[in-house]
């Protein structure tokens, strides 16, 4: 008897995706976004980067991707008009919706997925370096799992820029950076994605990891005794879901625009050499420092 042959991933018909872009306030402890303030904006997603609003970069990548049939942007209602103006200037395809952001990220994603019964990807408005290849990798993984999240190895991130990130998850088989890109097979898995979003070791992030893999798993990670595959297996068992990690070969996928330093780094990686005045972005950050 001839054993069954697993279908090649390229031969599997992929269902259409909805990509959710979280563009709500990224407020700091004082209730303001320092980076947005420097540019006279209330929303970070509207600050200029390489000649256009920050959010335009991720929206164009998503709108032009053949697997993304629907695009939803979660943001406060006061920003609907300027973001709609950005959207009307972009080439693309599929449906687009603006959804009012909620207090809780999971609730925002639920609202964005309310009329969608297929797979979803979730990213952030400051993910200006999001690539079509990353969307493909996540969509491929979702064919065989419930929830997936993207990571990049430290050497890949440092190859993209040596000082881009300062915090990594140290596991037995290497150090990893989280990428702001998460996927789920359907809206019923929103809570699971919220567990992995922003999973760094320390503070509230440790609480998220605790929810995902339990106290023993968290302790093993902090002691450097847990591998990535082991942590993923723990999460799958504890949550009763098929959880998978996607390792991005492109280290830029872990670099977002979070502050002055990463703004300058992303600006350089986009190839923008236009001078930025100190009045626009504070002193000493017009170019990234290696």
mmCIF file of C-alpha atoms in Angstrom:
data_model
loop_
_atom_site.group_PDB
_atom_site.id
_atom_site.type_symbol
_atom_site.label_atom_id
_atom_site.label_comp_id
_atom_site.label_asym_id
_atom_site.label_seq_id
_atom_site.Cartn_x
_atom_site.Cartn_y
_atom_site.Cartn_z
ATOM 1 C CA UNK A 1 0.000 0.000 0.000
ATOM 2 C CA UNK A 2 1.373 3.401 -0.990
ATOM 3 C CA UNK A 3 1.596 5.817 1.971
ATOM 4 C CA UNK A 4 -0.308 9.091 1.657
ATOM 5 C CA UNK A 5 1.669 12.060 0.427
ATOM 6 C CA UNK A 6 1.283 15.367 2.251
ATOM 7 C CA UNK A 7 0.284 18.166 -0.124
ATOM 8 C CA UNK A 8 2.873 20.814 -0.850
ATOM 9 C CA UNK A 9 2.016 24.128 0.788
ATOM 10 C CA UNK A 10 2.057 25.787 -2.650
ATOM 11 C CA UNK A 11 -0.681 23.401 -3.824
ATOM 12 C CA UNK A 12 -3.067 24.269 -0.988
ATOM 13 C CA UNK A 13 -5.740 26.818 -1.777
ATOM 14 C CA UNK A 14 -5.395 29.651 0.707
ATOM 15 C CA UNK A 15 -8.559 31.333 1.958
ATOM 16 C CA UNK A 16 -8.643 35.124 1.741
ATOM 17 C CA UNK A 17 -7.258 37.063 4.701
ATOM 18 C CA UNK A 18 -8.422 40.066 6.621
ATOM 19 C CA UNK A 19 -5.510 42.108 7.937
ATOM 20 C CA UNK A 20 -6.221 44.183 11.040
ATOM 21 C CA UNK A 21 -4.015 47.220 11.656
ATOM 22 C CA UNK A 22 -4.002 48.505 15.237
ATOM 23 C CA UNK A 23 -3.551 52.267 14.990
ATOM 24 C CA UNK A 24 -4.922 53.514 18.303
ATOM 25 C CA UNK A 25 -3.075 55.684 20.788
ATOM 26 C CA UNK A 26 0.320 54.387 21.844
ATOM 27 C CA UNK A 27 0.282 56.466 24.999
ATOM 28 C CA UNK A 28 3.058 56.500 27.556
ATOM 29 C CA UNK A 29 2.777 56.707 31.360
ATOM 30 C CA UNK A 30 1.930 60.412 31.226
ATOM 31 C CA UNK A 31 -1.009 59.779 28.891
ATOM 32 C CA UNK A 32 0.766 61.152 25.822
ATOM 33 C CA UNK A 33 2.758 59.703 22.953
ATOM 34 C CA UNK A 34 6.141 61.517 23.101
ATOM 35 C CA UNK A 35 7.019 60.681 19.488
ATOM 36 C CA UNK A 36 3.689 61.973 18.163
ATOM 37 C CA UNK A 37 4.059 65.110 20.293
ATOM 38 C CA UNK A 38 7.355 65.961 18.612
ATOM 39 C CA UNK A 39 5.543 66.156 15.289
ATOM 40 C CA UNK A 40 2.502 67.976 16.630
ATOM 41 C CA UNK A 41 0.275 64.934 16.160
ATOM 42 C CA UNK A 42 -2.016 63.186 18.604
ATOM 43 C CA UNK A 43 -1.674 59.827 16.871
ATOM 44 C CA UNK A 44 1.703 58.237 16.185
ATOM 45 C CA UNK A 45 0.322 56.571 13.062
ATOM 46 C CA UNK A 46 0.048 60.001 11.378
ATOM 47 C CA UNK A 47 3.602 61.272 11.931
ATOM 48 C CA UNK A 48 5.597 61.730 8.697
ATOM 49 C CA UNK A 49 8.053 59.031 7.675
ATOM 50 C CA UNK A 50 9.859 58.953 4.333
ATOM 51 C CA UNK A 51 7.498 61.477 2.787
ATOM 52 C CA UNK A 52 4.144 60.107 3.957
ATOM 53 C CA UNK A 53 2.254 59.251 7.141
ATOM 54 C CA UNK A 54 3.700 56.351 9.111
ATOM 55 C CA UNK A 55 0.584 54.206 8.693
ATOM 56 C CA UNK A 56 0.742 54.543 4.890
ATOM 57 C CA UNK A 57 3.684 52.134 4.733
ATOM 58 C CA UNK A 58 1.917 49.170 6.305
ATOM 59 C CA UNK A 59 -1.375 49.973 4.573
ATOM 60 C CA UNK A 60 0.205 49.956 1.127
ATOM 61 C CA UNK A 61 1.921 46.608 1.734
ATOM 62 C CA UNK A 62 -1.361 45.101 2.940
ATOM 63 C CA UNK A 63 -3.607 46.647 0.295
ATOM 64 C CA UNK A 64 -1.415 45.407 -2.553
ATOM 65 C CA UNK A 65 -0.978 41.870 -1.248
ATOM 66 C CA UNK A 66 -2.955 39.309 -3.304
ATOM 67 C CA UNK A 67 -3.953 37.252 -0.238
ATOM 68 C CA UNK A 68 -5.337 40.233 1.692
ATOM 69 C CA UNK A 69 -8.939 40.545 0.575
ATOM 70 C CA UNK A 70 -10.045 42.792 3.418
ATOM 71 C CA UNK A 71 -8.332 45.467 5.474
ATOM 72 C CA UNK A 72 -9.539 46.892 8.792
ATOM 73 C CA UNK A 73 -7.912 49.771 10.663
ATOM 74 C CA UNK A 74 -8.671 50.149 14.393
ATOM 75 C CA UNK A 75 -8.248 53.746 15.508
ATOM 76 C CA UNK A 76 -10.023 56.426 17.504
ATOM 77 C CA UNK A 77 -12.882 58.021 15.584
ATOM 78 C CA UNK A 78 -11.167 61.426 15.607
ATOM 79 C CA UNK A 79 -8.517 59.983 13.253
ATOM 80 C CA UNK A 80 -10.943 58.483 10.720
ATOM 81 C CA UNK A 81 -10.755 61.413 8.286
ATOM 82 C CA UNK A 82 -6.941 61.688 8.021
ATOM 83 C CA UNK A 83 -6.555 57.902 7.739
ATOM 84 C CA UNK A 84 -9.271 57.695 5.124
ATOM 85 C CA UNK A 85 -7.381 60.370 3.209
ATOM 86 C CA UNK A 86 -4.280 58.145 3.351
ATOM 87 C CA UNK A 87 -6.263 55.139 2.121
ATOM 88 C CA UNK A 88 -7.738 56.982 -0.864
ATOM 89 C CA UNK A 89 -4.240 57.812 -2.093
ATOM 90 C CA UNK A 90 -2.997 54.219 -2.086
ATOM 91 C CA UNK A 91 -3.214 51.697 -4.897
ATOM 92 C CA UNK A 92 -4.711 48.397 -3.812
ATOM 93 C CA UNK A 93 -7.603 46.004 -3.846
ATOM 94 C CA UNK A 94 -10.217 44.431 -1.577
ATOM 95 C CA UNK A 95 -12.498 45.982 1.022
ATOM 96 C CA UNK A 96 -11.416 48.519 3.622
ATOM 97 C CA UNK A 97 -13.068 49.409 6.924
ATOM 98 C CA UNK A 98 -12.285 51.904 9.662
ATOM 99 C CA UNK A 99 -13.216 50.527 13.080
ATOM 100 C CA UNK A 100 -13.342 52.543 16.281
ATOM 101 C CA UNK A 101 -10.604 51.352 18.655
ATOM 102 C CA UNK A 102 -11.668 49.949 22.018
ATOM 103 C CA UNK A 103 -9.959 50.247 25.396
ATOM 104 C CA UNK A 104 -8.779 46.633 25.144
ATOM 105 C CA UNK A 105 -6.733 45.342 22.196
ATOM 106 C CA UNK A 106 -8.634 42.054 22.059
ATOM 107 C CA UNK A 107 -11.932 43.958 21.917
ATOM 108 C CA UNK A 108 -10.573 46.111 19.084
ATOM 109 C CA UNK A 109 -9.648 43.013 17.088
ATOM 110 C CA UNK A 110 -13.053 41.447 17.776
ATOM 111 C CA UNK A 111 -14.746 44.572 16.468
ATOM 112 C CA UNK A 112 -12.551 44.498 13.359
ATOM 113 C CA UNK A 113 -13.417 40.825 12.773
ATOM 114 C CA UNK A 114 -17.143 41.113 13.465
ATOM 115 C CA UNK A 115 -18.309 40.347 9.906
ATOM 116 C CA UNK A 116 -15.381 38.090 8.916
ATOM 117 C CA UNK A 117 -15.356 34.310 9.298
ATOM 118 C CA UNK A 118 -11.957 33.521 7.784
ATOM 119 C CA UNK A 119 -8.333 33.806 8.952
ATOM 120 C CA UNK A 120 -6.977 37.084 10.248
ATOM 121 C CA UNK A 121 -3.590 38.688 10.609
ATOM 122 C CA UNK A 122 -3.003 41.438 13.165
ATOM 123 C CA UNK A 123 -0.236 44.025 13.032
ATOM 124 C CA UNK A 124 0.355 47.608 14.134
ATOM 125 C CA UNK A 125 0.397 50.943 12.331
ATOM 126 C CA UNK A 126 4.038 51.498 13.279
ATOM 127 C CA UNK A 127 5.159 48.297 11.495
ATOM 128 C CA UNK A 128 6.439 50.344 8.542
ATOM 129 C CA UNK A 129 8.844 47.614 7.387
ATOM 130 C CA UNK A 130 6.173 44.896 7.076
ATOM 131 C CA UNK A 131 6.982 42.830 3.986
ATOM 132 C CA UNK A 132 4.785 40.827 1.588
ATOM 133 C CA UNK A 133 6.961 37.779 2.344
ATOM 134 C CA UNK A 134 6.024 37.996 6.024
ATOM 135 C CA UNK A 135 2.338 38.011 5.168
ATOM 136 C CA UNK A 136 2.901 34.952 2.968
ATOM 137 C CA UNK A 137 4.777 33.102 5.724
ATOM 138 C CA UNK A 138 2.017 33.748 8.250
ATOM 139 C CA UNK A 139 -0.738 32.780 5.815
ATOM 140 C CA UNK A 140 1.084 29.540 4.983
ATOM 141 C CA UNK A 141 1.394 28.638 8.665
ATOM 142 C CA UNK A 142 -2.289 29.331 9.324
ATOM 143 C CA UNK A 143 -3.203 26.498 6.950
ATOM 144 C CA UNK A 144 -2.312 24.020 9.711
ATOM 145 C CA UNK A 145 -2.777 25.820 13.052
ATOM 146 C CA UNK A 146 -5.134 27.954 15.130
ATOM 147 C CA UNK A 147 -2.780 30.720 16.239
ATOM 148 C CA UNK A 148 0.613 31.816 14.979
ATOM 149 C CA UNK A 149 3.037 34.552 15.948
ATOM 150 C CA UNK A 150 6.202 35.875 14.317
ATOM 151 C CA UNK A 151 9.689 35.967 15.799
ATOM 152 C CA UNK A 152 13.126 36.891 14.467
ATOM 153 C CA UNK A 153 16.470 35.614 15.712
ATOM 154 C CA UNK A 154 18.784 38.144 17.294
ATOM 155 C CA UNK A 155 21.475 37.679 14.639
ATOM 156 C CA UNK A 156 18.927 38.450 11.900
ATOM 157 C CA UNK A 157 17.785 41.612 13.687
ATOM 158 C CA UNK A 158 21.344 42.779 14.295
ATOM 159 C CA UNK A 159 22.210 42.068 10.658
ATOM 160 C CA UNK A 160 19.426 44.491 9.713
ATOM 161 C CA UNK A 161 20.656 47.071 12.225
ATOM 162 C CA UNK A 162 23.038 46.392 15.138
ATOM 163 C CA UNK A 163 21.307 48.686 17.630
ATOM 164 C CA UNK A 164 17.694 48.293 16.587
ATOM 165 C CA UNK A 165 16.513 46.354 19.644
ATOM 166 C CA UNK A 166 17.668 46.085 23.238
ATOM 167 C CA UNK A 167 15.414 43.337 24.593
ATOM 168 C CA UNK A 168 15.269 39.717 23.461
ATOM 169 C CA UNK A 169 13.657 36.543 24.752
ATOM 170 C CA UNK A 170 16.549 34.281 25.747
ATOM 171 C CA UNK A 171 15.754 30.608 25.118
ATOM 172 C CA UNK A 172 17.928 27.521 25.202
ATOM 173 C CA UNK A 173 18.223 27.513 21.414
ATOM 174 C CA UNK A 174 18.857 31.211 20.907
ATOM 175 C CA UNK A 175 17.638 34.743 21.519
ATOM 176 C CA UNK A 176 14.491 35.924 19.763
ATOM 177 C CA UNK A 177 12.701 39.204 19.150
ATOM 178 C CA UNK A 178 8.944 39.453 18.838
ATOM 179 C CA UNK A 179 7.511 40.866 15.617
ATOM 180 C CA UNK A 180 4.235 42.769 15.679
ATOM 181 C CA UNK A 181 2.541 40.233 13.424
ATOM 182 C CA UNK A 182 0.082 37.645 14.692
ATOM 183 C CA UNK A 183 -2.357 35.330 12.994
ATOM 184 C CA UNK A 184 -5.459 33.364 13.889
ATOM 185 C CA UNK A 185 -7.598 30.907 11.976
ATOM 186 C CA UNK A 186 -10.726 32.807 13.015
ATOM 187 C CA UNK A 187 -12.051 35.490 15.353
ATOM 188 C CA UNK A 188 -12.717 32.926 18.110
ATOM 189 C CA UNK A 189 -8.965 32.820 18.770
ATOM 190 C CA UNK A 190 -8.586 36.536 19.546
ATOM 191 C CA UNK A 191 -7.874 35.976 23.235
ATOM 192 C CA UNK A 192 -4.965 33.682 22.393
ATOM 193 C CA UNK A 193 -3.358 36.267 20.122
ATOM 194 C CA UNK A 194 -3.630 38.872 22.881
ATOM 195 C CA UNK A 195 -1.551 36.562 25.094
ATOM 196 C CA UNK A 196 1.359 36.546 22.643
ATOM 197 C CA UNK A 197 1.238 40.179 21.572
ATOM 198 C CA UNK A 198 4.241 42.020 22.978
ATOM 199 C CA UNK A 199 5.537 38.987 24.868
ATOM 200 C CA UNK A 200 8.744 40.224 26.473
ATOM 201 C CA UNK A 201 10.208 39.031 29.746
ATOM 202 C CA UNK A 202 9.277 41.496 32.470
ATOM 203 C CA UNK A 203 6.264 43.264 33.947
ATOM 204 C CA UNK A 204 2.945 42.797 32.184
ATOM 205 C CA UNK A 205 4.652 40.799 29.437
ATOM 206 C CA UNK A 206 5.673 38.147 31.960
ATOM 207 C CA UNK A 207 2.023 37.896 32.973
ATOM 208 C CA UNK A 208 1.109 37.202 29.358
ATOM 209 C CA UNK A 209 3.719 34.473 29.077
ATOM 210 C CA UNK A 210 2.489 33.030 32.373
ATOM 211 C CA UNK A 211 -1.003 32.777 30.917
ATOM 212 C CA UNK A 212 0.351 31.058 27.822
ATOM 213 C CA UNK A 213 2.797 28.502 29.228
ATOM 214 C CA UNK A 214 2.271 28.427 32.989
ATOM 215 C CA UNK A 215 4.545 29.147 35.919
ATOM 216 C CA UNK A 216 6.932 26.269 35.237
ATOM 217 C CA UNK A 217 7.403 27.374 31.646
ATOM 218 C CA UNK A 218 7.977 30.994 32.668
ATOM 219 C CA UNK A 219 10.584 29.978 35.240
ATOM 220 C CA UNK A 220 12.329 27.751 32.703
ATOM 221 C CA UNK A 221 12.491 30.641 30.225
ATOM 222 C CA UNK A 222 13.963 32.984 32.822
ATOM 223 C CA UNK A 223 16.556 30.320 33.693
ATOM 224 C CA UNK A 224 17.413 29.783 30.013
ATOM 225 C CA UNK A 225 16.273 26.154 30.188
ATOM 226 C CA UNK A 226 13.352 26.258 27.740
ATOM 227 C CA UNK A 227 13.610 25.915 23.954
ATOM 228 C CA UNK A 228 11.322 27.649 21.485
ATOM 229 C CA UNK A 229 9.734 24.383 20.412
ATOM 230 C CA UNK A 230 9.223 23.422 24.060
ATOM 231 C CA UNK A 231 7.545 26.739 24.845
ATOM 232 C CA UNK A 232 5.251 26.400 21.822
ATOM 233 C CA UNK A 233 4.262 22.856 22.868
ATOM 234 C CA UNK A 234 3.526 24.099 26.395
ATOM 235 C CA UNK A 235 1.369 26.915 25.032
ATOM 236 C CA UNK A 236 -0.533 24.550 22.749
ATOM 237 C CA UNK A 237 -1.298 22.142 25.581
ATOM 238 C CA UNK A 238 -2.181 24.790 28.144
ATOM 239 C CA UNK A 239 -4.452 26.734 25.782
ATOM 240 C CA UNK A 240 -5.903 23.715 24.003
ATOM 241 C CA UNK A 241 -4.961 25.172 20.616
ATOM 242 C CA UNK A 242 -2.569 24.446 17.794
ATOM 243 C CA UNK A 243 -0.006 27.209 18.329
ATOM 244 C CA UNK A 244 2.917 27.723 15.957
ATOM 245 C CA UNK A 245 5.777 30.213 15.705
ATOM 246 C CA UNK A 246 7.050 31.609 12.413
ATOM 247 C CA UNK A 247 10.749 32.521 12.409
ATOM 248 C CA UNK A 248 11.321 35.424 10.044
ATOM 249 C CA UNK A 249 14.638 35.352 8.199
ATOM 250 C CA UNK A 250 14.351 39.113 7.664
ATOM 251 C CA UNK A 251 15.325 40.798 10.927
ATOM 252 C CA UNK A 252 13.687 44.093 9.935
ATOM 253 C CA UNK A 253 10.329 42.496 10.712
ATOM 254 C CA UNK A 254 11.051 42.905 14.430
ATOM 255 C CA UNK A 255 11.775 46.640 14.135
ATOM 256 C CA UNK A 256 8.871 49.036 14.720
ATOM 257 C CA UNK A 257 8.715 52.793 15.153
ATOM 258 C CA UNK A 258 8.478 53.044 18.945
ATOM 259 C CA UNK A 259 10.593 56.087 19.838
ATOM 260 C CA UNK A 260 13.107 58.604 18.476
ATOM 261 C CA UNK A 261 15.840 56.005 18.098
ATOM 262 C CA UNK A 262 13.771 53.423 16.228
ATOM 263 C CA UNK A 263 12.173 56.165 14.120
ATOM 264 C CA UNK A 264 15.646 57.096 12.889
ATOM 265 C CA UNK A 265 16.581 53.445 12.290
ATOM 266 C CA UNK A 266 13.428 52.677 10.294
ATOM 267 C CA UNK A 267 13.847 55.904 8.362
ATOM 268 C CA UNK A 268 17.369 54.851 7.369
ATOM 269 C CA UNK A 269 16.257 51.323 6.461
ATOM 270 C CA UNK A 270 13.610 52.826 4.180
ATOM 271 C CA UNK A 271 16.374 54.739 2.446
ATOM 272 C CA UNK A 272 15.107 58.207 3.331
ATOM 273 C CA UNK A 273 18.029 60.656 3.429
ATOM 274 C CA UNK A 274 15.956 63.831 3.728
ATOM 275 C CA UNK A 275 17.296 65.895 6.669
ATOM 276 C CA UNK A 276 15.122 66.034 9.777
ATOM 277 C CA UNK A 277 15.444 69.189 11.857
ATOM 278 C CA UNK A 278 15.973 69.073 15.634
ATOM 279 C CA UNK A 279 12.672 70.923 16.040
ATOM 280 C CA UNK A 280 10.886 68.055 14.290
ATOM 281 C CA UNK A 281 12.462 65.149 16.080
ATOM 282 C CA UNK A 282 14.682 66.156 18.963
ATOM 283 C CA UNK A 283 18.431 66.552 18.838
ATOM 284 C CA UNK A 284 20.769 63.806 17.728
ATOM 285 C CA UNK A 285 18.277 61.419 16.116
ATOM 286 C CA UNK A 286 18.228 62.556 12.503
ATOM 287 C CA UNK A 287 20.224 59.421 11.635
ATOM 288 C CA UNK A 288 20.369 56.045 13.316
ATOM 289 C CA UNK A 289 23.450 55.391 15.416
ATOM 290 C CA UNK A 290 24.960 51.933 15.115
#
